[in-house]
Amino acid sequence: MTLMTKLSGAVAALALTAGAVAAEPALIFDLGGKFDKSFNEAAFNGAKRWAEETGDSFREIELQSEAQREQALRRFAENGNNPIVMTGFAFGNVLAEVAPDYPETKFAIIDMVVDEPNVRSVVFNEHEGSYLVGMMAAMASESGTVGFIGGMDIPLIRKFACGYAQGVKAINPDANIVANMTGTTPAAWNDPVKGSELTKAQISQGADVVYAAAGGTGVGVLQTAADEGILSIGVDSNQNYLHPGQVLTSMMKRVDNAVYEAMTAGTDLETGINVMGIANGGVGYALDEHNAELVSAEMQAAVDAASAQIASGELQVHDYMSDDSCPALSF
């Protein structure tokens, strides 16, 4: 009996192991690469944290072209991966077509809403976090001119810019805000040379603080800002460490938490829309040893007060995507 009990236990263990492998989650990175030091890397860090805590593994793929979006989704679904997490609004149309074909598979998409019963749509209140770093930019600026450099010119990036401009104007109503987008195609997310050129152009217009919301392009913005002796603001991931003492702060968009939570939930992932803002820790600003000397007590107190007001609903930051307009900036 003892031998049979051991054999039964071994078979059960094998079955459980097989089941775990079948439900291995997958992560698909958007164009720009896994190690973009920004959006995709934040997603990777969330998956890595899940893997380290659980001892389990996940599948991943870095896209090289638009055509691979549907291929990757179907390949992972056919392979039994569950849930399948993807980063970026550009997966929206493809996921809307693919998800109904795999009703038993859970999908999580970041930065877009896909109305399917097996999809979790994670969106962020980027305008709220951008408002906070806009306040900091205005308080740190000596010239009264600050800059914004976006990646691809889409409503989502204008949402960052508009929140930032509102924060700047809250501190200095007379501030001048110079805003540029890198391009109109997905290549705009991974063009650090163009990011550098735009930064130099904004400096020539008087900008002494520049906020980059441009994926891998932002690496060029931060590098050039440091080289030219002005302050920069990072995005998505905490980018303060890239140029200690020269990155004022980073607008933290907790893509890592969104991926970590999706993988932790596994096949029990709750579908529907999940909004992550200041109130639930979805966005905020970064303060660490790399920028502590740049952030005065006055600056921190003002930003923390605004953060509390936004979280309580007392302070409403206009969302560009609600009506395609911005009260503080013209595009």
PDB file of N, CA, C and O in Angstrom, residues 132-173:
ATOM      1  N   LEU A 132       2.114  66.045 -11.649  1.00  0.00           N
ATOM      2  CA  LEU A 132       3.050  66.162 -10.526  1.00  0.00           C
ATOM      3  C   LEU A 132       4.456  66.529 -10.999  1.00  0.00           C
ATOM      4  O   LEU A 132       5.090  67.427 -10.435  1.00  0.00           O
ATOM      5  N   VAL A 133       4.940  65.850 -12.045  1.00  0.00           N
ATOM      6  CA  VAL A 133       6.299  66.146 -12.513  1.00  0.00           C
ATOM      7  C   VAL A 133       6.337  67.502 -13.220  1.00  0.00           C
ATOM      8  O   VAL A 133       7.386  68.159 -13.268  1.00  0.00           O
ATOM      9  N   GLY A 134       5.186  67.947 -13.744  1.00  0.00           N
ATOM     10  CA  GLY A 134       5.102  69.288 -14.318  1.00  0.00           C
ATOM     11  C   GLY A 134       5.287  70.353 -13.244  1.00  0.00           C
ATOM     12  O   GLY A 134       5.975  71.358 -13.455  1.00  0.00           O
ATOM     13  N   MET A 135       4.680  70.123 -12.092  1.00  0.00           N
ATOM     14  CA  MET A 135       4.879  71.033 -10.960  1.00  0.00           C
ATOM     15  C   MET A 135       6.362  71.109 -10.596  1.00  0.00           C
ATOM     16  O   MET A 135       6.910  72.206 -10.377  1.00  0.00           O
ATOM     17  N   MET A 136       7.004  69.952 -10.551  1.00  0.00           N
ATOM     18  CA  MET A 136       8.414  69.904 -10.187  1.00  0.00           C
ATOM     19  C   MET A 136       9.284  70.607 -11.223  1.00  0.00           C
ATOM     20  O   MET A 136      10.242  71.311 -10.882  1.00  0.00           O
ATOM     21  N   ALA A 137       8.938  70.436 -12.492  1.00  0.00           N
ATOM     22  CA  ALA A 137       9.690  71.090 -13.567  1.00  0.00           C
ATOM     23  C   ALA A 137       9.620  72.607 -13.410  1.00  0.00           C
ATOM     24  O   ALA A 137      10.636  73.307 -13.532  1.00  0.00           O
ATOM     25  N   ALA A 138       8.411  73.125 -13.142  1.00  0.00           N
ATOM     26  CA  ALA A 138       8.236  74.572 -12.997  1.00  0.00           C
ATOM     27  C   ALA A 138       8.996  75.103 -11.786  1.00  0.00           C
ATOM     28  O   ALA A 138       9.563  76.206 -11.836  1.00  0.00           O
ATOM     29  N   MET A 139       9.020  74.340 -10.713  1.00  0.00           N
ATOM     30  CA  MET A 139       9.716  74.779  -9.507  1.00  0.00           C
ATOM     31  C   MET A 139      11.231  74.724  -9.674  1.00  0.00           C
ATOM     32  O   MET A 139      11.962  75.518  -9.078  1.00  0.00           O
ATOM     33  N   ALA A 140      11.710  73.802 -10.503  1.00  0.00           N
ATOM     34  CA  ALA A 140      13.155  73.654 -10.705  1.00  0.00           C
ATOM     35  C   ALA A 140      13.684  74.583 -11.791  1.00  0.00           C
ATOM     36  O   ALA A 140      14.870  74.931 -11.800  1.00  0.00           O
ATOM     37  N   SER A 141      12.817  75.012 -12.702  1.00  0.00           N
ATOM     38  CA  SER A 141      13.248  75.835 -13.834  1.00  0.00           C
ATOM     39  C   SER A 141      13.688  77.229 -13.387  1.00  0.00           C
ATOM     40  O   SER A 141      13.021  77.876 -12.577  1.00  0.00           O
ATOM     41  N   GLU A 142      14.798  77.664 -13.946  1.00  0.00           N
ATOM     42  CA  GLU A 142      15.280  79.021 -13.686  1.00  0.00           C
ATOM     43  C   GLU A 142      14.943  79.959 -14.843  1.00  0.00           C
ATOM     44  O   GLU A 142      14.865  81.174 -14.671  1.00  0.00           O
ATOM     45  N   SER A 143      14.708  79.378 -16.023  1.00  0.00           N
ATOM     46  CA  SER A 143      14.442  80.197 -17.215  1.00  0.00           C
ATOM     47  C   SER A 143      12.961  80.496 -17.417  1.00  0.00           C
ATOM     48  O   SER A 143      12.601  81.418 -18.154  1.00  0.00           O
ATOM     49  N   GLY A 144      12.099  79.698 -16.783  1.00  0.00           N
ATOM     50  CA  GLY A 144      10.662  79.854 -16.994  1.00  0.00           C
ATOM     51  C   GLY A 144      10.175  79.156 -18.251  1.00  0.00           C
ATOM     52  O   GLY A 144       9.010  79.241 -18.613  1.00  0.00           O
ATOM     53  N   THR A 145      11.096  78.433 -18.917  1.00  0.00           N
ATOM     54  CA  THR A 145      10.736  77.652 -20.103  1.00  0.00           C
ATOM     55  C   THR A 145      11.082  76.192 -19.860  1.00  0.00           C
ATOM     56  O   THR A 145      12.212  75.869 -19.475  1.00  0.00           O
ATOM     57  N   VAL A 146      10.113  75.313 -20.073  1.00  0.00           N
ATOM     58  CA  VAL A 146      10.336  73.873 -19.907  1.00  0.00           C
ATOM     59  C   VAL A 146       9.902  73.158 -21.178  1.00  0.00           C
ATOM     60  O   VAL A 146       9.127  73.692 -21.973  1.00  0.00           O
ATOM     61  N   GLY A 147      10.403  71.950 -21.367  1.00  0.00           N
ATOM     62  CA  GLY A 147      10.110  71.220 -22.585  1.00  0.00           C
ATOM     63  C   GLY A 147       9.430  69.887 -22.361  1.00  0.00           C
ATOM     64  O   GLY A 147       9.479  69.322 -21.268  1.00  0.00           O
ATOM     65  N   PHE A 148       8.775  69.412 -23.423  1.00  0.00           N
ATOM     66  CA  PHE A 148       8.179  68.072 -23.445  1.00  0.00           C
ATOM     67  C   PHE A 148       8.514  67.436 -24.782  1.00  0.00           C
ATOM     68  O   PHE A 148       8.317  68.059 -25.838  1.00  0.00           O
ATOM     69  N   ILE A 149       9.030  66.205 -24.746  1.00  0.00           N
ATOM     70  CA  ILE A 149       9.310  65.467 -25.978  1.00  0.00           C
ATOM     71  C   ILE A 149       8.576  64.131 -25.920  1.00  0.00           C
ATOM     72  O   ILE A 149       8.845  63.295 -25.060  1.00  0.00           O
ATOM     73  N   GLY A 150       7.625  63.975 -26.840  1.00  0.00           N
ATOM     74  CA  GLY A 150       6.849  62.748 -26.890  1.00  0.00           C
ATOM     75  C   GLY A 150       7.386  61.802 -27.952  1.00  0.00           C
ATOM     76  O   GLY A 150       8.186  62.195 -28.802  1.00  0.00           O
ATOM     77  N   GLY A 151       6.942  60.571 -27.922  1.00  0.00           N
ATOM     78  CA  GLY A 151       7.335  59.595 -28.931  1.00  0.00           C
ATOM     79  C   GLY A 151       6.446  59.746 -30.151  1.00  0.00           C
ATOM     80  O   GLY A 151       6.529  60.725 -30.887  1.00  0.00           O
ATOM     81  N   MET A 152       5.568  58.791 -30.355  1.00  0.00           N
ATOM     82  CA  MET A 152       4.649  58.843 -31.487  1.00  0.00           C
ATOM     83  C   MET A 152       3.499  59.797 -31.167  1.00  0.00           C
ATOM     84  O   MET A 152       2.964  59.792 -30.051  1.00  0.00           O
ATOM     85  N   ASP A 153       3.132  60.633 -32.129  1.00  0.00           N
ATOM     86  CA  ASP A 153       2.076  61.612 -31.902  1.00  0.00           C
ATOM     87  C   ASP A 153       0.711  60.940 -31.940  1.00  0.00           C
ATOM     88  O   ASP A 153       0.082  60.796 -32.990  1.00  0.00           O
ATOM     89  N   ILE A 154       0.272  60.534 -30.764  1.00  0.00           N
ATOM     90  CA  ILE A 154      -1.021  59.871 -30.594  1.00  0.00           C
ATOM     91  C   ILE A 154      -1.713  60.494 -29.377  1.00  0.00           C
ATOM     92  O   ILE A 154      -1.063  61.137 -28.548  1.00  0.00           O
ATOM     93  N   PRO A 155      -3.027  60.337 -29.249  1.00  0.00           N
ATOM     94  CA  PRO A 155      -3.740  60.927 -28.112  1.00  0.00           C
ATOM     95  C   PRO A 155      -3.148  60.550 -26.750  1.00  0.00           C
ATOM     96  O   PRO A 155      -3.102  61.390 -25.842  1.00  0.00           O
ATOM     97  N   LEU A 156      -2.677  59.311 -26.598  1.00  0.00           N
ATOM     98  CA  LEU A 156      -2.123  58.884 -25.322  1.00  0.00           C
ATOM     99  C   LEU A 156      -0.927  59.742 -24.916  1.00  0.00           C
ATOM    100  O   LEU A 156      -0.801  60.144 -23.759  1.00  0.00           O
ATOM    101  N   ILE A 157      -0.036  60.056 -25.855  1.00  0.00           N
ATOM    102  CA  ILE A 157       1.136  60.855 -25.520  1.00  0.00           C
ATOM    103  C   ILE A 157       0.761  62.323 -25.308  1.00  0.00           C
ATOM    104  O   ILE A 157       1.349  63.019 -24.480  1.00  0.00           O
ATOM    105  N   ARG A 158      -0.255  62.783 -26.018  1.00  0.00           N
ATOM    106  CA  ARG A 158      -0.759  64.129 -25.756  1.00  0.00           C
ATOM    107  C   ARG A 158      -1.362  64.196 -24.349  1.00  0.00           C
ATOM    108  O   ARG A 158      -1.368  65.260 -23.714  1.00  0.00           O
ATOM    109  N   LYS A 159      -1.872  63.078 -23.871  1.00  0.00           N
ATOM    110  CA  LYS A 159      -2.410  63.001 -22.509  1.00  0.00           C
ATOM    111  C   LYS A 159      -1.299  63.259 -21.485  1.00  0.00           C
ATOM    112  O   LYS A 159      -1.499  63.987 -20.505  1.00  0.00           O
ATOM    113  N   PHE A 160      -0.110  62.679 -21.714  1.00  0.00           N
ATOM    114  CA  PHE A 160       1.050  62.957 -20.863  1.00  0.00           C
ATOM    115  C   PHE A 160       1.379  64.452 -20.911  1.00  0.00           C
ATOM    116  O   PHE A 160       1.558  65.102 -19.873  1.00  0.00           O
ATOM    117  N   ALA A 161       1.509  64.977 -22.139  1.00  0.00           N
ATOM    118  CA  ALA A 161       1.923  66.360 -22.335  1.00  0.00           C
ATOM    119  C   ALA A 161       0.946  67.339 -21.696  1.00  0.00           C
ATOM    120  O   ALA A 161       1.352  68.331 -21.066  1.00  0.00           O
ATOM    121  N   CYS A 162      -0.339  67.072 -21.835  1.00  0.00           N
ATOM    122  CA  CYS A 162      -1.358  67.966 -21.303  1.00  0.00           C
ATOM    123  C   CYS A 162      -1.342  67.978 -19.772  1.00  0.00           C
ATOM    124  O   CYS A 162      -1.447  69.037 -19.147  1.00  0.00           O
ATOM    125  N   GLY A 163      -1.200  66.816 -19.160  1.00  0.00           N
ATOM    126  CA  GLY A 163      -1.109  66.753 -17.699  1.00  0.00           C
ATOM    127  C   GLY A 163       0.109  67.515 -17.201  1.00  0.00           C
ATOM    128  O   GLY A 163       0.040  68.269 -16.217  1.00  0.00           O
ATOM    129  N   TYR A 164       1.223  67.325 -17.887  1.00  0.00           N
ATOM    130  CA  TYR A 164       2.481  68.007 -17.556  1.00  0.00           C
ATOM    131  C   TYR A 164       2.304  69.519 -17.637  1.00  0.00           C
ATOM    132  O   TYR A 164       2.674  70.260 -16.710  1.00  0.00           O
ATOM    133  N   ALA A 165       1.715  69.986 -18.723  1.00  0.00           N
ATOM    134  CA  ALA A 165       1.518  71.423 -18.916  1.00  0.00           C
ATOM    135  C   ALA A 165       0.635  72.017 -17.820  1.00  0.00           C
ATOM    136  O   ALA A 165       0.886  73.133 -17.335  1.00  0.00           O
ATOM    137  N   GLN A 166      -0.398  71.282 -17.420  1.00  0.00           N
ATOM    138  CA  GLN A 166      -1.277  71.766 -16.348  1.00  0.00           C
ATOM    139  C   GLN A 166      -0.513  71.900 -15.032  1.00  0.00           C
ATOM    140  O   GLN A 166      -0.722  72.861 -14.275  1.00  0.00           O
ATOM    141  N   GLY A 167       0.380  70.947 -14.764  1.00  0.00           N
ATOM    142  CA  GLY A 167       1.177  71.017 -13.546  1.00  0.00           C
ATOM    143  C   GLY A 167       2.147  72.182 -13.569  1.00  0.00           C
ATOM    144  O   GLY A 167       2.340  72.879 -12.564  1.00  0.00           O
ATOM    145  N   VAL A 168       2.751  72.403 -14.736  1.00  0.00           N
ATOM    146  CA  VAL A 168       3.674  73.536 -14.902  1.00  0.00           C
ATOM    147  C   VAL A 168       2.940  74.848 -14.639  1.00  0.00           C
ATOM    148  O   VAL A 168       3.387  75.705 -13.868  1.00  0.00           O
ATOM    149  N   LYS A 169       1.777  75.010 -15.277  1.00  0.00           N
ATOM    150  CA  LYS A 169       1.005  76.254 -15.170  1.00  0.00           C
ATOM    151  C   LYS A 169       0.443  76.472 -13.758  1.00  0.00           C
ATOM    152  O   LYS A 169       0.202  77.622 -13.350  1.00  0.00           O
ATOM    153  N   ALA A 170       0.220  75.390 -13.019  1.00  0.00           N
ATOM    154  CA  ALA A 170      -0.272  75.520 -11.645  1.00  0.00           C
ATOM    155  C   ALA A 170       0.760  76.228 -10.768  1.00  0.00           C
ATOM    156  O   ALA A 170       0.409  76.956  -9.832  1.00  0.00           O
ATOM    157  N   ILE A 171       2.020  76.016 -11.069  1.00  0.00           N
ATOM    158  CA  ILE A 171       3.103  76.646 -10.317  1.00  0.00           C
ATOM    159  C   ILE A 171       3.469  78.002 -10.908  1.00  0.00           C
ATOM    160  O   ILE A 171       3.670  78.981 -10.189  1.00  0.00           O
ATOM    161  N   ASN A 172       3.572  78.066 -12.226  1.00  0.00           N
ATOM    162  CA  ASN A 172       3.961  79.291 -12.910  1.00  0.00           C
ATOM    163  C   ASN A 172       3.050  79.531 -14.109  1.00  0.00           C
ATOM    164  O   ASN A 172       3.294  79.016 -15.200  1.00  0.00           O
ATOM    165  N   PRO A 173       1.982  80.321 -13.917  1.00  0.00           N
ATOM    166  CA  PRO A 173       1.022  80.564 -15.000  1.00  0.00           C
ATOM    167  C   PRO A 173       1.653  81.217 -16.237  1.00  0.00           C
ATOM    168  O   PRO A 173       1.094  81.129 -17.329  1.00  0.00           O
TER     169      PRO A 173
END
